[in-house]
Amino acid sequence: MGLRDFELRIENLFESTFAKASRRGVEPVEIAKRVIREVDQNTMSGAKYALAPNVIEVSLAPADYTNLDPVMKSIKAELLVLLKEHAAGSEMRFVGPLSVDILLDQEQKFGSIIVECGFHEDSDYQEKMVLRFEGGSSVVLSDAMVSVGRMPGSTVVIEDPKVSRSHAELFVSDQRAFVRDLGSTNGTFVNGVRIKDVVELRDGDQIVFGRTQGIFEVQ
């Protein structure tokens, strides 16, 4: 989800409220741009990956906060999604659970946005990687290999005639998720592209086995 997608989703959910607020002050997409910029500027180089700040605080003037208050929960939820997707696409890793808070600052000027980023390390923290299928079923990806196919012994058994008995496999290595096609007849597709080798997965990727669709999520 890019910044334009972020803006459209907020507008679609709360069109009338958003329109009234956006004409008078800070817009959600402005907050998103500032948050992304501050996260990028405060990211530190790690041994293998860039380490991104995981505690984000946004301060707004009273009038701006009041204008956006009716949609505040949704803005924060969408910011979390946007940040996770941005981090995944930029080879960043968070050192702990990601949090975003939007605060009211009585001393702040109308129309201004102040973003503060920090690190709060949690040694037990590990992103949860999930493959979610249409219909609600899901499987958590871990170090153990996840096999997909019609064969009864598969980790994920898919009763789809277009799915091969041993169709594909998914695995996690060094906190990164991958999918591999096992020479299936009808193929494995990631975001509409048929894969021929191992492909690394990103948050929100759509995976199709035969005619069965799943979505890869990082939680």
Coordinates of C-alpha atoms in Angstrom, one line a residue:
M1 CA 0.0 0.0 0.0
G2 CA 1.5 3.3 -1.1
L3 CA 0.7 6.8 0.1
R4 CA -2.0 7.2 -2.5
D5 CA -3.6 4.0 -1.5
F6 CA -3.4 5.1 2.1
E7 CA -5.2 8.4 1.2
L8 CA -7.9 6.6 -0.8
R9 CA -8.7 4.1 1.9
I10 CA -9.2 6.8 4.5
E11 CA -11.3 8.8 2.0
N12 CA -13.5 5.9 1.1
L13 CA -14.1 4.9 4.7
F14 CA -14.9 8.4 6.0
E15 CA -15.5 10.5 2.9
S16 CA -17.7 13.3 4.4
T17 CA -15.8 13.7 7.6
F18 CA -12.4 13.5 5.9
A19 CA -13.5 16.1 3.3
K20 CA -14.5 18.6 6.0
A21 CA -11.3 18.1 8.0
S22 CA -8.9 18.1 5.0
R23 CA -10.0 21.6 3.8
R24 CA -9.1 23.2 7.1
G25 CA -5.7 21.7 8.1
V26 CA -3.5 18.7 8.3
E27 CA -4.5 15.8 6.1
P28 CA -3.8 12.1 6.9
V29 CA -1.6 11.7 3.8
E30 CA 0.6 14.6 5.1
I31 CA 1.0 12.7 8.3
A32 CA 1.9 9.5 6.4
K33 CA 4.5 11.3 4.3
R34 CA 6.2 12.8 7.4
V35 CA 6.1 9.5 9.3
I36 CA 7.8 7.7 6.4
R37 CA 10.4 10.4 6.1
E38 CA 11.2 10.4 9.8
V39 CA 11.5 6.6 9.9
D40 CA 13.8 6.6 6.9
Q41 CA 16.0 9.3 8.4
N42 CA 16.2 7.6 11.8
T43 CA 16.9 4.1 10.5
M44 CA 20.2 2.6 11.6
S45 CA 22.5 0.2 9.8
G46 CA 22.6 -3.3 11.2
A47 CA 24.8 -6.3 10.5
K48 CA 22.4 -7.7 8.0
Y49 CA 19.4 -5.3 7.8
A50 CA 18.6 -1.7 8.4
L51 CA 17.0 -1.3 11.8
A52 CA 13.9 0.9 11.8
P53 CA 12.5 2.8 14.8
N54 CA 9.4 1.0 16.1
V55 CA 7.9 3.7 18.4
I56 CA 6.3 6.5 16.4
E57 CA 4.6 9.6 18.0
V58 CA 2.9 12.2 16.0
S59 CA 1.9 15.5 17.6
L60 CA -0.8 17.8 16.2
A61 CA -2.3 21.2 17.1
P62 CA -5.6 21.1 19.0
A63 CA -7.7 22.2 15.9
D64 CA -6.0 19.6 13.7
Y65 CA -6.4 16.9 16.2
T66 CA -10.1 17.7 16.7
N67 CA -10.7 17.7 12.9
L68 CA -9.1 14.2 12.5
D69 CA -10.4 12.7 15.8
P70 CA -13.4 11.0 14.1
V71 CA -11.1 9.0 11.9
M72 CA -8.1 8.7 14.3
K73 CA -8.3 5.0 15.0
S74 CA -8.4 4.2 11.3
I75 CA -5.6 6.6 10.5
K76 CA -3.4 4.8 13.1
A77 CA -4.3 1.4 11.8
E78 CA -3.6 2.3 8.2
L79 CA -0.3 3.9 9.3
L80 CA 0.8 0.6 10.9
V81 CA 0.0 -1.2 7.6
L82 CA 1.8 1.4 5.5
L83 CA 4.9 1.3 7.8
K84 CA 5.1 -2.5 7.7
E85 CA 4.9 -2.6 3.9
H86 CA 7.4 0.2 3.6
A87 CA 9.9 -1.6 5.9
A88 CA 9.4 -4.9 4.0
G89 CA 10.1 -3.2 0.6
S90 CA 13.1 -1.3 2.0
E91 CA 14.9 -4.3 3.6
M92 CA 14.2 -2.8 7.1
R93 CA 13.5 -4.7 10.3
F94 CA 11.8 -3.5 13.5
V95 CA 13.6 -4.2 16.8
G96 CA 10.2 -4.7 18.6
P97 CA 6.5 -4.4 18.2
L98 CA 5.5 -1.4 16.0
S99 CA 3.4 1.3 17.7
V100 CA 2.0 4.5 16.3
D101 CA 0.4 7.2 18.5
I102 CA -1.1 10.5 17.6
L103 CA -1.1 13.1 20.3
L104 CA -2.6 16.5 21.0
D105 CA -0.1 19.3 21.8
Q106 CA -1.7 22.5 23.2
E107 CA 1.4 24.6 22.2
Q108 CA 1.7 23.4 18.6
K109 CA 0.8 25.7 15.7
F110 CA -2.2 24.9 13.5
G111 CA -1.2 23.0 10.4
S112 CA 2.1 21.7 11.8
I113 CA 3.1 18.1 12.2
I114 CA 5.8 16.9 14.6
V115 CA 7.0 13.3 14.4
E116 CA 9.3 11.6 16.9
C117 CA 10.7 8.2 16.3
G118 CA 12.3 5.9 18.9
F119 CA 13.6 2.4 19.4
H120 CA 12.2 0.0 22.0
E121 CA 13.9 -3.3 21.7
D122 CA 12.2 -6.5 22.7
S123 CA 14.5 -9.5 22.6
D124 CA 11.5 -11.9 22.4
Y125 CA 9.9 -10.0 19.5
Q126 CA 9.5 -11.9 16.2
E127 CA 7.2 -10.9 13.4
K128 CA 4.5 -13.4 12.8
M129 CA 4.2 -14.5 9.2
V130 CA 0.9 -16.0 8.0
L131 CA -0.5 -17.4 4.8
R132 CA -4.2 -16.6 4.8
F133 CA -6.6 -18.3 2.3
E134 CA -10.0 -17.3 1.0
G135 CA -12.6 -18.6 3.4
G136 CA -10.6 -17.7 6.5
S137 CA -8.2 -20.6 7.0
S138 CA -4.6 -19.7 7.6
V139 CA -1.2 -21.3 8.4
V140 CA 1.6 -19.7 10.4
L141 CA 5.0 -19.9 8.7
S142 CA 8.0 -20.9 10.8
D143 CA 11.4 -22.6 10.4
A144 CA 9.5 -25.8 9.6
M145 CA 8.8 -26.4 5.9
V146 CA 5.2 -25.9 4.9
S147 CA 4.1 -28.1 2.0
V148 CA 1.1 -27.3 -0.2
G149 CA -0.7 -29.7 -2.4
R150 CA -3.6 -32.2 -2.8
M151 CA -1.6 -35.0 -1.2
P152 CA -3.1 -35.9 2.2
G153 CA 0.3 -35.6 4.0
S154 CA 0.8 -32.0 2.9
T155 CA 0.9 -29.3 5.6
V156 CA -1.8 -27.5 3.7
V157 CA -4.1 -29.8 1.8
I158 CA -6.0 -28.0 -1.0
E159 CA -8.8 -29.9 -2.7
D160 CA -8.5 -28.1 -6.0
P161 CA -8.2 -30.2 -9.2
K162 CA -5.8 -27.5 -10.6
V163 CA -3.4 -28.1 -7.6
S164 CA -0.8 -30.8 -8.0
R165 CA -0.4 -33.5 -5.3
S166 CA 2.9 -31.9 -4.3
H167 CA 2.5 -28.3 -5.6
A168 CA 4.7 -25.9 -3.6
E169 CA 6.4 -25.3 -0.3
L170 CA 7.0 -22.3 1.9
F171 CA 9.7 -21.7 4.4
V172 CA 11.3 -19.1 6.6
S173 CA 15.0 -18.4 6.7
D174 CA 16.7 -15.6 8.6
Q175 CA 13.3 -14.0 9.4
R176 CA 12.4 -13.9 5.7
A177 CA 9.7 -16.0 4.0
F178 CA 10.0 -17.8 0.7
V179 CA 7.8 -19.8 -1.7
R180 CA 9.1 -22.5 -4.1
D181 CA 7.1 -24.2 -6.8
L182 CA 7.7 -28.0 -7.0
G183 CA 7.2 -28.4 -10.7
S184 CA 3.4 -28.2 -10.5
T185 CA 1.3 -28.6 -13.6
N186 CA -0.7 -25.4 -13.4
G187 CA 1.9 -23.3 -11.6
T188 CA 2.3 -21.1 -8.5
F189 CA 1.8 -17.4 -9.1
V190 CA 3.0 -14.4 -6.9
N191 CA 1.1 -11.2 -7.7
G192 CA 0.1 -12.6 -11.0
V193 CA 3.5 -13.8 -12.1
R194 CA 4.3 -17.5 -12.4
I195 CA 7.4 -18.3 -10.4
K196 CA 10.1 -20.7 -11.7
D197 CA 12.4 -20.7 -8.7
V198 CA 12.4 -19.6 -5.0
V199 CA 10.8 -16.2 -4.5
E200 CA 10.9 -14.1 -1.4
L201 CA 7.5 -12.9 -0.1
R202 CA 6.5 -9.4 1.0
D203 CA 3.7 -8.4 3.2
G204 CA 0.5 -8.4 1.2
D205 CA 1.7 -10.6 -1.6
Q206 CA -1.0 -12.6 -3.4
I207 CA -0.1 -16.3 -4.0
V208 CA -2.2 -18.5 -6.2
F209 CA -1.8 -22.3 -6.2
G210 CA -3.8 -23.6 -9.2
R211 CA -7.0 -21.7 -8.7
T212 CA -6.7 -21.3 -4.9
Q213 CA -5.6 -17.8 -3.7
G214 CA -3.8 -16.9 -0.5
I215 CA -2.4 -13.7 0.9
F216 CA 0.9 -13.5 2.7
E217 CA 0.8 -11.3 5.8
V218 CA 3.4 -10.1 8.3
Q219 CA 1.8 -9.3 11.7

